mmCIF file of C-alpha atoms in Angstrom:
data_model
loop_
_atom_site.group_PDB
_atom_site.id
_atom_site.type_symbol
_atom_site.label_atom_id
_atom_site.label_comp_id
_atom_site.label_asym_id
_atom_site.label_seq_id
_atom_site.Cartn_x
_atom_site.Cartn_y
_atom_site.Cartn_z
ATOM 1 C CA MET A 30 0.000 0.000 0.000
ATOM 2 C CA ASN A 31 1.329 3.405 -0.932
ATOM 3 C CA ALA A 32 1.561 5.863 1.964
ATOM 4 C CA ARG A 33 0.758 8.781 -0.337
ATOM 5 C CA ALA A 34 -2.478 7.082 -1.364
ATOM 6 C CA LEU A 35 -3.786 7.260 2.200
ATOM 7 C CA LEU A 36 -3.662 11.060 2.434
ATOM 8 C CA PRO A 37 -4.755 13.765 1.637
ATOM 9 C CA LEU A 38 -8.314 13.653 2.829
ATOM 10 C CA GLY A 39 -11.033 15.212 0.717
ATOM 11 C CA ARG A 40 -13.207 17.978 2.134
ATOM 12 C CA SER A 41 -16.165 15.598 2.216
ATOM 13 C CA GLU A 42 -14.252 13.515 4.744
ATOM 14 C CA MET A 43 -13.620 16.412 7.096
ATOM 15 C CA GLU A 44 -15.909 17.742 9.813
ATOM 16 C CA GLY A 45 -17.050 20.989 8.255
ATOM 17 C CA ASP A 46 -14.094 23.104 7.208
ATOM 18 C CA GLU A 47 -11.935 22.264 10.222
ATOM 19 C CA ARG A 48 -8.483 21.062 9.304
ATOM 20 C CA LYS A 49 -7.434 17.942 11.139
ATOM 21 C CA ARG A 50 -4.403 17.977 13.382
ATOM 22 C CA VAL A 51 -1.879 15.181 13.863
ATOM 23 C CA LEU A 52 0.784 15.255 16.590
ATOM 24 C CA VAL A 53 3.773 12.916 16.311
ATOM 25 C CA VAL A 54 5.374 12.482 19.729
ATOM 26 C CA GLY A 55 9.045 11.647 19.322
ATOM 27 C CA GLY A 56 8.962 12.961 15.770
ATOM 28 C CA SER A 57 12.718 13.499 15.567
ATOM 29 C CA GLY A 58 13.380 9.758 15.985
ATOM 30 C CA TYR A 59 13.699 7.132 13.274
ATOM 31 C CA LEU A 60 10.068 6.146 12.741
ATOM 32 C CA GLY A 61 8.886 9.658 13.622
ATOM 33 C CA GLN A 62 10.823 11.319 10.811
ATOM 34 C CA HIS A 63 9.630 8.821 8.198
ATOM 35 C CA LEU A 64 6.056 9.350 9.392
ATOM 36 C CA LEU A 65 6.372 13.149 9.326
ATOM 37 C CA ALA A 66 7.649 13.033 5.736
ATOM 38 C CA ALA A 67 4.647 10.939 4.668
ATOM 39 C CA LEU A 68 2.149 13.173 6.497
ATOM 40 C CA ALA A 69 3.706 16.319 5.014
ATOM 41 C CA SER A 70 3.410 14.915 1.499
ATOM 42 C CA GLY A 71 -0.318 14.339 1.984
ATOM 43 C CA GLY A 72 -1.313 17.950 2.455
ATOM 44 C CA ASP A 73 -4.729 18.289 4.046
ATOM 45 C CA VAL A 74 -3.770 17.810 7.699
ATOM 46 C CA ASP A 75 -1.868 20.110 10.032
ATOM 47 C CA VAL A 76 1.142 18.322 11.478
ATOM 48 C CA ALA A 77 3.254 18.954 14.562
ATOM 49 C CA PHE A 78 5.854 16.912 16.407
ATOM 50 C CA SER A 79 7.496 16.858 19.784
ATOM 51 C CA HIS A 80 11.182 16.399 20.569
ATOM 52 C CA HIS A 81 13.061 16.157 23.856
ATOM 53 C CA ARG A 82 16.302 17.959 23.009
ATOM 54 C CA ASP A 83 16.891 21.688 23.322
ATOM 55 C CA ALA A 84 16.286 22.255 19.615
ATOM 56 C CA ALA A 85 14.567 20.304 16.856
ATOM 57 C CA PRO A 86 16.842 18.997 14.060
ATOM 58 C CA ARG A 87 17.461 21.848 11.612
ATOM 59 C CA GLN A 88 17.621 19.507 8.598
ATOM 60 C CA LEU A 89 14.180 18.173 9.446
ATOM 61 C CA LEU A 90 12.640 21.633 9.859
ATOM 62 C CA ASP A 91 14.194 22.836 6.599
ATOM 63 C CA ALA A 92 12.964 19.789 4.666
ATOM 64 C CA LEU A 93 9.425 19.960 6.083
ATOM 65 C CA PRO A 94 8.766 23.696 6.539
ATOM 66 C CA GLY A 95 5.026 23.378 7.155
ATOM 67 C CA ILE A 96 5.431 21.253 10.274
ATOM 68 C CA ARG A 97 5.438 22.695 13.802
ATOM 69 C CA ALA A 98 7.947 21.577 16.449
ATOM 70 C CA PHE A 99 7.481 21.600 20.234
ATOM 71 C CA ARG A 100 9.915 20.672 22.980
ATOM 72 C CA VAL A 101 8.168 18.279 25.386
ATOM 73 C CA ASP A 102 9.364 16.376 28.462
ATOM 74 C CA LEU A 103 7.248 13.232 28.461
ATOM 75 C CA ARG A 104 8.171 12.340 32.028
ATOM 76 C CA SER A 105 6.761 15.551 33.490
ATOM 77 C CA GLY A 106 4.464 16.662 30.698
ATOM 78 C CA ASP A 107 6.252 20.012 30.454
ATOM 79 C CA GLY A 108 5.600 21.511 27.036
ATOM 80 C CA LEU A 109 2.257 19.854 26.346
ATOM 81 C CA GLU A 110 0.291 22.944 27.350
ATOM 82 C CA ALA A 111 2.181 24.896 24.697
ATOM 83 C CA VAL A 112 0.918 22.373 22.144
ATOM 84 C CA SER A 113 -2.655 22.970 23.382
ATOM 85 C CA ALA A 114 -2.297 26.728 23.218
ATOM 86 C CA SER A 115 -0.533 27.023 19.861
ATOM 87 C CA PHE A 116 -1.533 23.922 17.874
ATOM 88 C CA GLY A 117 -4.780 22.859 19.534
ATOM 89 C CA GLN A 118 -6.183 19.479 20.452
ATOM 90 C CA PRO A 119 -4.747 16.867 18.065
ATOM 91 C CA HIS A 120 -7.269 14.599 16.389
ATOM 92 C CA VAL A 121 -4.558 11.937 16.198
ATOM 93 C CA ILE A 122 -1.598 11.513 18.565
ATOM 94 C CA VAL A 123 1.100 9.080 17.424
ATOM 95 C CA ASN A 124 3.455 8.153 20.256
ATOM 96 C CA CYS A 125 6.822 7.038 18.857
ATOM 97 C CA ALA A 126 8.808 8.200 21.905
ATOM 98 C CA ALA A 127 10.521 5.637 24.112
ATOM 99 C CA ILE A 128 13.723 4.489 25.727
ATOM 100 C CA SER A 129 13.987 1.540 23.366
ATOM 101 C CA VAL A 130 17.468 0.182 24.121
ATOM 102 C CA PRO A 131 16.874 -2.789 26.450
ATOM 103 C CA ARG A 132 20.184 -2.408 28.260
ATOM 104 C CA ALA A 133 19.462 1.274 28.999
ATOM 105 C CA CYS A 134 16.092 0.271 30.469
ATOM 106 C CA GLU A 135 17.775 -2.382 32.615
ATOM 107 C CA THR A 136 20.325 0.144 33.886
ATOM 108 C CA ASP A 137 17.694 2.731 34.853
ATOM 109 C CA PRO A 138 14.293 1.057 35.374
ATOM 110 C CA ALA A 139 12.747 4.208 36.863
ATOM 111 C CA ALA A 140 13.605 6.253 33.773
ATOM 112 C CA ALA A 141 12.307 3.462 31.529
ATOM 113 C CA MET A 142 8.961 3.384 33.298
ATOM 114 C CA ALA A 143 8.665 7.184 33.461
ATOM 115 C CA THR A 144 9.331 7.563 29.727
ATOM 116 C CA ASN A 145 7.781 4.434 28.265
ATOM 117 C CA VAL A 146 4.503 4.615 30.188
ATOM 118 C CA PRO A 147 2.983 7.754 28.611
ATOM 119 C CA SER A 148 1.001 8.862 31.662
ATOM 120 C CA SER A 149 1.528 12.604 31.165
ATOM 121 C CA LEU A 150 0.630 12.334 27.468
ATOM 122 C CA VAL A 151 -2.535 10.336 28.134
ATOM 123 C CA ASN A 152 -3.651 12.576 30.990
ATOM 124 C CA TRP A 153 -3.091 15.620 28.778
ATOM 125 C CA SER A 154 -5.214 14.106 26.005
ATOM 126 C CA LEU A 155 -7.962 13.354 28.534
ATOM 127 C CA SER A 156 -7.871 16.949 29.808
ATOM 128 C CA PHE A 157 -9.689 18.114 26.660
ATOM 129 C CA GLY A 158 -12.782 16.394 28.059
ATOM 130 C CA ASN A 159 -13.943 14.692 24.860
ATOM 131 C CA ASP A 160 -13.348 11.599 22.733
ATOM 132 C CA LYS A 161 -12.052 13.401 19.640
ATOM 133 C CA SER A 162 -8.447 12.161 19.915
ATOM 134 C CA LEU A 163 -7.105 8.792 18.779
ATOM 135 C CA LEU A 164 -3.869 7.607 20.408
ATOM 136 C CA ILE A 165 -1.667 5.431 18.194
ATOM 137 C CA HIS A 166 0.988 3.988 20.494
ATOM 138 C CA LEU A 167 4.116 2.090 19.493
ATOM 139 C CA SER A 168 4.674 -0.980 21.625
ATOM 140 C CA THR A 169 7.079 -3.867 20.996
ATOM 141 C CA ASP A 170 7.388 -7.575 20.254
ATOM 142 C CA GLN A 171 9.451 -7.771 23.449
ATOM 143 C CA VAL A 172 6.252 -7.947 25.497
ATOM 144 C CA TYR A 173 6.297 -11.672 24.629
ATOM 145 C CA GLU A 174 8.346 -14.258 26.522
ATOM 146 C CA GLY A 175 9.971 -15.674 23.409
ATOM 147 C CA VAL A 176 9.513 -19.410 23.966
ATOM 148 C CA LYS A 177 7.591 -20.216 20.766
ATOM 149 C CA SER A 178 7.127 -18.943 17.221
ATOM 150 C CA PHE A 179 4.530 -16.581 15.746
ATOM 151 C CA TYR A 180 2.872 -15.048 18.781
ATOM 152 C CA LYS A 181 -0.730 -13.887 18.442
ATOM 153 C CA GLU A 182 -2.096 -10.718 20.038
ATOM 154 C CA GLU A 183 -4.146 -12.694 22.564
ATOM 155 C CA ASP A 184 -1.105 -14.658 23.828
ATOM 156 C CA GLU A 185 0.038 -13.888 27.357
ATOM 157 C CA THR A 186 2.595 -11.117 27.797
ATOM 158 C CA LEU A 187 5.557 -12.303 29.870
ATOM 159 C CA PRO A 188 8.481 -9.961 29.131
ATOM 160 C CA VAL A 189 11.949 -11.074 30.179
ATOM 161 C CA ASN A 190 13.502 -7.591 30.507
ATOM 162 C CA MET A 191 12.649 -4.127 31.814
ATOM 163 C CA TYR A 192 12.058 -2.716 28.330
ATOM 164 C CA GLY A 193 9.315 -5.271 27.719
ATOM 165 C CA LYS A 194 7.903 -4.766 31.230
ATOM 166 C CA SER A 195 7.675 -0.996 30.714
ATOM 167 C CA LYS A 196 5.843 -1.538 27.443
ATOM 168 C CA VAL A 197 3.365 -3.965 29.040
ATOM 169 C CA ALA A 198 2.723 -1.356 31.734
ATOM 170 C CA ALA A 199 2.135 1.243 29.006
ATOM 171 C CA GLU A 200 -0.357 -0.989 27.205
ATOM 172 C CA LYS A 201 -2.257 -1.570 30.459
ATOM 173 C CA PHE A 202 -2.340 2.157 31.256
ATOM 174 C CA ILE A 203 -3.594 3.092 27.800
ATOM 175 C CA THR A 204 -6.303 0.421 27.594
ATOM 176 C CA GLU A 205 -7.601 1.404 31.036
ATOM 177 C CA LYS A 206 -7.574 5.167 30.440
ATOM 178 C CA CYS A 207 -8.183 5.851 26.746
ATOM 179 C CA SER A 208 -11.483 5.619 24.875
ATOM 180 C CA ASN A 209 -9.803 5.322 21.469
ATOM 181 C CA TYR A 210 -6.427 3.721 20.857
ATOM 182 C CA ALA A 211 -4.400 1.571 18.475
ATOM 183 C CA ILE A 212 -1.486 -0.175 20.175
ATOM 184 C CA LEU A 213 1.045 -1.455 17.654
ATOM 185 C CA ARG A 214 3.415 -4.194 18.827
ATOM 186 C CA SER A 215 6.297 -3.602 16.469
ATOM 187 C CA SER A 216 9.219 -5.812 15.605
ATOM 188 C CA ILE A 217 12.590 -4.363 14.536
ATOM 189 C CA ILE A 218 11.941 -1.442 12.176
ATOM 190 C CA TYR A 219 14.475 -1.098 9.353
ATOM 191 C CA GLY A 220 14.830 0.915 6.184
ATOM 192 C CA PRO A 221 16.555 3.998 4.726
ATOM 193 C CA GLN A 222 18.207 6.694 6.830
ATOM 194 C CA THR A 223 16.105 9.669 7.938
ATOM 195 C CA ILE A 224 16.084 13.285 6.713
ATOM 196 C CA SER A 225 18.137 14.298 9.745
ATOM 197 C CA PRO A 226 20.341 11.235 10.390
ATOM 198 C CA VAL A 227 19.587 9.541 13.694
ATOM 199 C CA ASP A 228 22.325 8.721 16.184
ATOM 200 C CA LYS A 229 21.503 5.051 16.570
ATOM 201 C CA SER A 230 22.982 2.361 14.348
ATOM 202 C CA LEU A 231 20.524 1.184 11.698
ATOM 203 C CA PRO A 232 20.538 -2.630 11.346
ATOM 204 C CA ILE A 233 20.813 -3.098 7.573
ATOM 205 C CA GLN A 234 23.291 -0.255 7.120
ATOM 206 C CA TRP A 235 25.441 -1.604 9.956
ATOM 207 C CA MET A 236 25.483 -5.117 8.501
ATOM 208 C CA ASP A 237 26.324 -3.733 5.060
ATOM 209 C CA ASP A 238 29.175 -1.723 6.520
ATOM 210 C CA VAL A 239 30.817 -4.554 8.470
ATOM 211 C CA LEU A 240 30.356 -7.143 5.716
ATOM 212 C CA SER A 241 31.834 -4.790 3.104
ATOM 213 C CA GLN A 242 35.109 -4.767 5.055
ATOM 214 C CA GLY A 243 35.671 -8.485 4.435
ATOM 215 C CA GLN A 244 36.439 -9.361 8.054
ATOM 216 C CA GLU A 245 34.761 -12.122 10.061
ATOM 217 C CA VAL A 246 31.716 -10.990 12.031
ATOM 218 C CA ASN A 247 29.611 -13.001 14.492
ATOM 219 C CA PHE A 248 25.832 -13.124 14.097
ATOM 220 C CA PHE A 249 23.348 -14.834 16.429
ATOM 221 C CA ASN A 250 21.725 -17.936 14.979
ATOM 222 C CA ASP A 251 19.083 -18.547 17.664
ATOM 223 C CA GLU A 252 17.136 -15.313 18.210
ATOM 224 C CA TYR A 253 14.224 -14.725 15.858
ATOM 225 C CA ARG A 254 12.212 -11.620 14.955
ATOM 226 C CA CYS A 255 9.926 -10.478 12.116
ATOM 227 C CA PRO A 256 11.592 -7.214 11.020
ATOM 228 C CA VAL A 257 9.249 -4.703 9.383
ATOM 229 C CA TYR A 258 10.177 -2.248 6.633
ATOM 230 C CA VAL A 259 9.695 1.322 7.846
ATOM 231 C CA LYS A 260 7.408 2.334 4.977
ATOM 232 C CA ASP A 261 5.067 -0.550 5.849
ATOM 233 C CA MET A 262 4.942 0.660 9.448
ATOM 234 C CA VAL A 263 4.183 4.184 8.228
ATOM 235 C CA ASP A 264 1.370 2.813 6.042
ATOM 236 C CA VAL A 265 -0.157 1.090 9.073
ATOM 237 C CA ILE A 266 -0.170 4.349 11.037
ATOM 238 C CA LEU A 267 -1.577 6.310 8.095
ATOM 239 C CA SER A 268 -4.306 3.707 7.627
ATOM 240 C CA PHE A 269 -5.498 4.111 11.233
ATOM 241 C CA THR A 270 -5.162 7.886 10.904
ATOM 242 C CA LYS A 271 -7.238 8.146 7.738
ATOM 243 C CA SER A 272 -9.943 5.852 9.061
ATOM 244 C CA TRP A 273 -10.265 7.845 12.291
ATOM 245 C CA LEU A 274 -10.294 11.230 10.551
ATOM 246 C CA SER A 275 -12.864 9.996 8.044
ATOM 247 C CA ASP A 276 -15.490 8.460 10.315
ATOM 248 C CA GLY A 277 -14.405 8.839 13.953
ATOM 249 C CA LYS A 278 -15.761 5.398 14.820
ATOM 250 C CA LYS A 279 -14.590 3.931 18.113
ATOM 251 C CA VAL A 280 -11.130 2.352 17.870
ATOM 252 C CA GLN A 281 -9.738 -0.062 20.457
ATOM 253 C CA VAL A 282 -7.126 -2.176 18.693
ATOM 254 C CA LEU A 283 -4.072 -4.156 19.752
ATOM 255 C CA MET A 284 -2.084 -5.372 16.743
ATOM 256 C CA ASN A 285 1.178 -7.153 15.908
ATOM 257 C CA ILE A 286 3.184 -5.281 13.276
ATOM 258 C CA GLY A 287 5.991 -7.206 11.626
ATOM 259 C CA GLY A 288 7.207 -8.429 8.300
ATOM 260 C CA PRO A 289 6.194 -11.815 6.850
ATOM 261 C CA ASP A 290 9.561 -13.476 7.540
ATOM 262 C CA ARG A 291 10.861 -15.016 10.778
ATOM 263 C CA VAL A 292 14.614 -14.424 10.665
ATOM 264 C CA SER A 293 17.658 -14.611 12.919
ATOM 265 C CA ARG A 294 20.479 -12.066 12.878
ATOM 266 C CA LEU A 295 22.444 -14.677 10.916
ATOM 267 C CA GLN A 296 19.740 -14.871 8.252
ATOM 268 C CA MET A 297 19.491 -11.077 8.159
ATOM 269 C CA ALA A 298 23.214 -10.817 7.456
ATOM 270 C CA ALA A 299 22.944 -13.483 4.761
ATOM 271 C CA SER A 300 20.225 -11.442 3.010
ATOM 272 C CA VAL A 301 22.434 -8.358 3.014
ATOM 273 C CA ALA A 302 25.311 -10.408 1.615
ATOM 274 C CA ASN A 303 23.056 -11.857 -1.095
ATOM 275 C CA VAL A 304 21.801 -8.436 -2.201
ATOM 276 C CA ARG A 305 25.316 -6.960 -2.213
ATOM 277 C CA GLY A 306 27.111 -9.991 -3.603
ATOM 278 C CA TYR A 307 29.401 -10.329 -0.580
ATOM 279 C CA SER A 308 31.045 -13.613 0.345
ATOM 280 C CA HIS A 309 29.273 -15.558 3.096
ATOM 281 C CA SER A 310 32.621 -16.817 4.394
ATOM 282 C CA THR A 311 32.954 -13.854 6.768
ATOM 283 C CA ILE A 312 29.521 -14.452 8.350
ATOM 284 C CA LYS A 313 30.051 -16.536 11.486
ATOM 285 C CA SER A 314 27.160 -18.332 13.170
ATOM 286 C CA VAL A 315 27.152 -18.093 16.986
ATOM 287 C CA PRO A 316 24.551 -18.596 19.739
ATOM 288 C CA ALA A 317 23.248 -15.551 21.593
ATOM 289 C CA SER A 318 24.640 -17.030 24.813
ATOM 290 C CA SER A 319 28.161 -16.404 23.493
ATOM 291 C CA VAL A 320 27.832 -12.693 24.351
ATOM 292 C CA ASN A 321 26.932 -11.100 27.678
ATOM 293 C CA ARG A 322 24.749 -8.128 26.729
ATOM 294 C CA GLY A 323 23.887 -7.230 30.298
ATOM 295 C CA VAL A 324 20.187 -7.847 29.686
ATOM 296 C CA ALA A 325 17.955 -10.860 29.057
ATOM 297 C CA SER A 326 16.745 -11.197 25.482
ATOM 298 C CA PRO A 327 13.764 -13.324 24.345
ATOM 299 C CA PRO A 328 14.858 -16.106 21.945
ATOM 300 C CA ASP A 329 11.897 -16.189 19.555
ATOM 301 C CA ILE A 330 9.422 -13.310 19.408
ATOM 302 C CA SER A 331 8.308 -13.804 15.831
ATOM 303 C CA MET A 332 4.704 -12.702 15.427
ATOM 304 C CA ASP A 333 1.565 -13.777 13.608
ATOM 305 C CA ILE A 334 0.433 -10.792 11.479
ATOM 306 C CA THR A 335 -2.883 -12.213 10.266
ATOM 307 C CA LYS A 336 -4.799 -9.447 12.063
ATOM 308 C CA LEU A 337 -2.733 -6.785 10.270
ATOM 309 C CA THR A 338 -3.235 -8.223 6.807
ATOM 310 C CA GLN A 339 -6.955 -8.960 7.268
ATOM 311 C CA MET A 340 -8.047 -5.794 9.103
ATOM 312 C CA LEU A 341 -5.980 -3.236 7.183
ATOM 313 C CA GLY A 342 -5.350 -5.055 3.914
ATOM 314 C CA ILE A 343 -1.641 -4.263 4.160
ATOM 315 C CA GLN A 344 0.841 -6.919 3.012
ATOM 316 C CA PRO A 345 4.313 -6.052 4.376
ATOM 317 C CA ILE A 346 7.149 -6.704 1.950
ATOM 318 C CA THR A 347 9.531 -9.625 2.422
ATOM 319 C CA PHE A 348 12.743 -9.106 4.335
ATOM 320 C CA HIS A 349 14.848 -9.680 1.208
ATOM 321 C CA ASP A 350 12.889 -7.071 -0.747
ATOM 322 C CA GLY A 351 13.112 -4.665 2.185
ATOM 323 C CA VAL A 352 16.882 -5.078 2.342
ATOM 324 C CA ARG A 353 17.144 -4.382 -1.385
ATOM 325 C CA ALA A 354 14.897 -1.305 -1.084
ATOM 326 C CA THR A 355 16.949 -0.036 1.870
ATOM 327 C CA LEU A 356 20.301 -0.415 0.123
ATOM 328 C CA ASP A 357 18.940 1.039 -3.144
ATOM 329 C CA ALA A 358 17.724 4.098 -1.212
ATOM 330 C CA GLU A 359 21.090 4.493 0.490
ATOM 331 C CA ALA A 360 22.856 4.298 -2.875
ATOM 332 C CA SER A 361 20.587 6.993 -4.347
ATOM 333 C CA THR A 362 21.485 9.443 -1.568
#
């Protein structure tokens, strides 16, 4: 599904002449920037984003001049009132903000809970006193224990680390407090670099870089995920956004978002090598137990995405095709 096809919205789909407002929380992050670019290309919605640093990325503001930026501290809620005063009540709030590095969450559990459970954000949205806002919240596949393949949404959540525990707590808070929500349990998100390059290492680009050097590199052979191409994730968010802005019907959805392929890090590296034509001789297969990462990691959190494909009609691209699209995009820039 093409992201551009989902927006803009025609006037007949709007309430009167009021322009709809979408707020992307954590918009300067990886998924946030890709989402902002897609929203900006659509046209007929007003878009704003929040960031936690002193200043929003200049490259991002220059590339998307029609988008508003607000500094917000999600732990305290500082800055949200400025959004109310200057931008207004958002019709859609997309929460991409999180401490998403498991080891960082393990090191500082209090910070993980304070950031990853969006209590200030939810309470702010409730302060408007109506049901006109939809919260689209990014959760994670790490809410699952990881002892079987292809988890379904109704399976029990038994996270093995603080990151997963904070995300389970967030899901519980949202489902108890919010009238309208879409909670998206995302696998690893991969794809091209952002408008303003993010600090974190991107998985496909990192693998391409180390494999291109021709030196042996270890890759885990016994941890499985269903990585999702970033443009597919954006399409999912835009699909929920368009539906809500069009009809405003009650939304209470919990959904797995991943690609169609269950792959290990070893298989991911092999796909990169295949696309690039690198030798596989430098790819070394090792168990995850060979490295002490300072945090427990679930072995198999592959997910069943039947609900995604049937409810939204979105068919995520294969991992191999996503790798090719990622590396083609990098080459073009």
